Coordinates of C-alpha atoms in Angstrom, one line a residue:
X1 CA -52.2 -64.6 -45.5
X2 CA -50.1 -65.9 -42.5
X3 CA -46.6 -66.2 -43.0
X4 CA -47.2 -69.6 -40.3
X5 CA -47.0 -72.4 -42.1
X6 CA -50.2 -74.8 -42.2
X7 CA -50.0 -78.1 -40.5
X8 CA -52.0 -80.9 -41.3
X9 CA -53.6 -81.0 -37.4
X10 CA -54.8 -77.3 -38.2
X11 CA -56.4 -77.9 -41.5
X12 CA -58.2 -81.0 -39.9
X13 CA -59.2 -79.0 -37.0
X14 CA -61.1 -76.8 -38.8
X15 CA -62.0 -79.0 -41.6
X16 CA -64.0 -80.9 -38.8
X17 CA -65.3 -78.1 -36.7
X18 CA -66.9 -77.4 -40.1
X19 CA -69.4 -80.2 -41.1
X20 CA -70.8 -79.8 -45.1
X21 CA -74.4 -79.7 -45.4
X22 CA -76.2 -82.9 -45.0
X23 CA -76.4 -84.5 -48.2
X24 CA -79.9 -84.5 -50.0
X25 CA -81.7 -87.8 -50.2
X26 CA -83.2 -87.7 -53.6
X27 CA -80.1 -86.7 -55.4
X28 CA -80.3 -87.3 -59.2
X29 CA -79.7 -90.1 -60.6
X30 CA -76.3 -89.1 -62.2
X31 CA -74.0 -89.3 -59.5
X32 CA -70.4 -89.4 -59.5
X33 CA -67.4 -88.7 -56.8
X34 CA -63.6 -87.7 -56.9
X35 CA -61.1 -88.0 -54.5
X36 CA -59.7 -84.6 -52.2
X37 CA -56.7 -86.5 -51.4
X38 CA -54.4 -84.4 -48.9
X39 CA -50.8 -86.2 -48.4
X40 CA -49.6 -86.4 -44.6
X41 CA -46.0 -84.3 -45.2
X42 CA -44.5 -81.6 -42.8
X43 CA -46.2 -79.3 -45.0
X44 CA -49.2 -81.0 -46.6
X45 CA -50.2 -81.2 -49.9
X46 CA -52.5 -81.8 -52.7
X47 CA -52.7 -84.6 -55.1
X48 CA -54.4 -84.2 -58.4
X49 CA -54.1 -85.4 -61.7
X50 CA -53.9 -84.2 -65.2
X51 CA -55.9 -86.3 -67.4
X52 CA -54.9 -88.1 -70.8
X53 CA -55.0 -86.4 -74.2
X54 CA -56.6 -88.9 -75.7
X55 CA -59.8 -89.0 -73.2
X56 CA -62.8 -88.2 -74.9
X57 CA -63.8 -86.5 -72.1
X58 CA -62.1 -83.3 -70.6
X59 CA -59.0 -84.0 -72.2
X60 CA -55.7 -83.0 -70.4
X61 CA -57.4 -81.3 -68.0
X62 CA -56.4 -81.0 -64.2
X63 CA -58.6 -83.6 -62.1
X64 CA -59.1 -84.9 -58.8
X65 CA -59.3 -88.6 -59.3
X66 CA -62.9 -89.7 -59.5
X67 CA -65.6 -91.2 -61.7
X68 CA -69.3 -92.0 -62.1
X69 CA -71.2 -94.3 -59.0
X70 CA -71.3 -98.0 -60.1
X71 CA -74.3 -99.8 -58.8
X72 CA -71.5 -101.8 -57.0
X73 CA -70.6 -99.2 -55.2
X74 CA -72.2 -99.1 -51.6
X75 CA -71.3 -95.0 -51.2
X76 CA -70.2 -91.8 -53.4
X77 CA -67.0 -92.8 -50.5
X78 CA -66.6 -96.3 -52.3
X79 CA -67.2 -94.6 -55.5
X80 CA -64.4 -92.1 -54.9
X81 CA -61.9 -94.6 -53.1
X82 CA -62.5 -97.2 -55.9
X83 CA -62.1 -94.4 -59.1
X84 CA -58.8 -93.2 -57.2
X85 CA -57.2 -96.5 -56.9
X86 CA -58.0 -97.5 -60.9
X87 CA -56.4 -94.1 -61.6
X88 CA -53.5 -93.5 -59.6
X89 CA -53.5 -96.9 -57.5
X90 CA -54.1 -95.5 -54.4
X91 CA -55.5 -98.7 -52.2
X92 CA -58.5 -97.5 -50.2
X93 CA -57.4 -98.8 -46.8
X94 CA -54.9 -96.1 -47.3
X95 CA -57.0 -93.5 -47.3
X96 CA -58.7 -91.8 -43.9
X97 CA -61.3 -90.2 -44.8
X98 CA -62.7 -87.2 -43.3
X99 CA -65.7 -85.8 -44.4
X100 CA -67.2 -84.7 -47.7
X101 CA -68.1 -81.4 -49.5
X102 CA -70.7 -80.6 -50.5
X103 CA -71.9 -82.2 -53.6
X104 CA -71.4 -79.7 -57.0
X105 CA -72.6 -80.2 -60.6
X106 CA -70.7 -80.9 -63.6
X107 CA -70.9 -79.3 -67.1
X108 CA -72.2 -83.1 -68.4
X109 CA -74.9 -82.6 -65.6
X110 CA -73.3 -85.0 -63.0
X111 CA -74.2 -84.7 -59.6
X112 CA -69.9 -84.8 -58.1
X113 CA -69.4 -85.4 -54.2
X114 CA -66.0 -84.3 -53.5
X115 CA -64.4 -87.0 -50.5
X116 CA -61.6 -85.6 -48.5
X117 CA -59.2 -87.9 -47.2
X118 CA -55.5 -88.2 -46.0
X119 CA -52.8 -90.1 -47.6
X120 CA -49.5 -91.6 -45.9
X121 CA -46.7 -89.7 -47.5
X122 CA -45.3 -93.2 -48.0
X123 CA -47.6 -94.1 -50.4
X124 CA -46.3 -94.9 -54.1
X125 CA -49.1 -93.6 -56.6
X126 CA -48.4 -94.2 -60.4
X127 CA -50.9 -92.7 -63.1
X128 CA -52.9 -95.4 -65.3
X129 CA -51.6 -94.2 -68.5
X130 CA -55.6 -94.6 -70.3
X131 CA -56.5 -92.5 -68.3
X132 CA -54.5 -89.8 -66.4
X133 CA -51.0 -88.2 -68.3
X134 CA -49.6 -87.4 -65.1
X135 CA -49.7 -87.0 -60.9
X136 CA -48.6 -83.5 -59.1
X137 CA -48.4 -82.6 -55.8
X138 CA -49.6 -78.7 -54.6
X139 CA -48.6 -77.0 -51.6
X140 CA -52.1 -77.1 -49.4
X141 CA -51.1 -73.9 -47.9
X142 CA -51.2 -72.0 -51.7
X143 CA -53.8 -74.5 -52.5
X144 CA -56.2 -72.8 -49.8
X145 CA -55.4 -69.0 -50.7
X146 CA -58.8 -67.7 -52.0
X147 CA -56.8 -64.6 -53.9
X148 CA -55.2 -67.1 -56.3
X149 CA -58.6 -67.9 -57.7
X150 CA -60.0 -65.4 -60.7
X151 CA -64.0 -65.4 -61.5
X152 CA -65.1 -66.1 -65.1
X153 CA -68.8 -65.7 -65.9
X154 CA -69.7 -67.6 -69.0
X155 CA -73.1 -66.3 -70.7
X156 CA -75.4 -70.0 -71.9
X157 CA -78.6 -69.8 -73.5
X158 CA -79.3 -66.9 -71.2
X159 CA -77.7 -68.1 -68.5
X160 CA -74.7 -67.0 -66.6
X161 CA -72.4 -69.5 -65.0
X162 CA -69.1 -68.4 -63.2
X163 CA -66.1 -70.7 -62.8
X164 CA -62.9 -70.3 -61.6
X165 CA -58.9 -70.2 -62.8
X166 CA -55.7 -70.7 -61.0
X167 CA -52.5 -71.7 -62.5
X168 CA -50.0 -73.8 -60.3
X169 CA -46.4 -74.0 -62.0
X170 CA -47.1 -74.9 -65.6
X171 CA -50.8 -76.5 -64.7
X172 CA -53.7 -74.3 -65.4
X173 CA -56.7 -75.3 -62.9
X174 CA -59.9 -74.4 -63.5
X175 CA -63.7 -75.4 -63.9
X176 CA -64.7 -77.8 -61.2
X177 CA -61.7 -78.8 -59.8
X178 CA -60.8 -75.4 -59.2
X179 CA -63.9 -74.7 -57.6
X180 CA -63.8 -77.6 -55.2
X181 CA -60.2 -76.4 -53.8
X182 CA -61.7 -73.0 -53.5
X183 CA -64.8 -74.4 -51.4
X184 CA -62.7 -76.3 -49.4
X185 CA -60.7 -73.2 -48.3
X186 CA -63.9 -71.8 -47.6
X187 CA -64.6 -74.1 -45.4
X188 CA -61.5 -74.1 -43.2
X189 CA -61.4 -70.1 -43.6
X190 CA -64.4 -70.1 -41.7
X191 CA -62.6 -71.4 -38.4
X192 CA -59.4 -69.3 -39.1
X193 CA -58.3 -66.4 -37.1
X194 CA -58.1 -63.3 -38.8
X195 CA -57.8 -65.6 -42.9
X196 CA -55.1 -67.6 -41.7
X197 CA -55.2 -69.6 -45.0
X198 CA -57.4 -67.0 -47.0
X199 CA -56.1 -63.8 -48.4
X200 CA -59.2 -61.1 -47.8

């Protein structure tokens, strides 16, 4: 990895010159988004969440803000914008959003668009307690390093699923989230010289 230290203008450079796939048009009907939020420091960083003990679902687990489509929802965008600001309070016109990944599937057999936007680094986010234990901030430059990420392939009913682990500090990432970071440094590493944010 290069010791140079990664600027937002050169992640969104080559986030850009990398669309995602068009997304399908007859996605199922279980469709949910979360919230890639990148904050706008000298050195950019990533926001996630941990989740709440006491959730039924995926408790204390590390989390991008997000949450199931409501039929109120005009996008997976608006889905994503609205789920972040009931979570964190992050008000949507804050947000510039820049494109999308493409869309993964969740172990409950949600169909999850990941939304990557960019956050002011003025912005004062505080966790809804229901839902979300805390708020952390990680380095986007470590975020994006492919050789953090280990491979686990878990054996179902015949069928073999891999996901990925990373710890960051005392927070242990893993599952989808850590699998949407690591497709999002795919992405960029595709337009980087020589792995400038991906260890080979």
């Amino acid at each position: 990895m290069s010791d140079a230290s990664l600027t937002l203008d050169a992640f969104l450079s080559r986030f850009v010159l990398q669309p995602p796939r068009r997304l399908a048009v007859d996605l199922p009907t279980r469709q949910a988004a979360v919230l890639v939020p990148i904050v706008n420091r000298a050195d950019p960083t990533l926001l996630l969440t941990r989740r709440s003990s006491a959730l039924r679902k995926h408790p204390g687990q590390v989390a991008f803000p997000g949450g199931v489509r409501d039929p109120d929802d005009r996008s997976l965008i608006a889905t994503a914008l609205r789920e972040a600001e009931e979570e964190v309070a992050i008000p949507p016109s804050s947000v510039r959003v820049i494109g999308v990944l493409p869309p993964v599937t969740s172990s409950t057999g949600f169909h999850v668009t990941p939304v990557v936007g960019v956050l002011p680094d003025t912005l004062n986010w505080h966790p809804n307690e229901a839902e979300v234990e805390s708020v952390f901030e990680m380095p986007l430059q470590e975020a994006l390093r492919l050789g953090r990420y280990t491979a686990l392939d878990i054996h179902r009913h015949g069928l073999s699923h891999r996901v990925w682990l990373s710890w960051y500090d005392h927070y242990f990432i893993w599952g989808m989230t850590a699998g949407i970071i690591r497709q999002l440094s795919l992405q960029v590493a595709k337009q980087a010289d020589r792995g400038e944010f991906a260890d080979k």
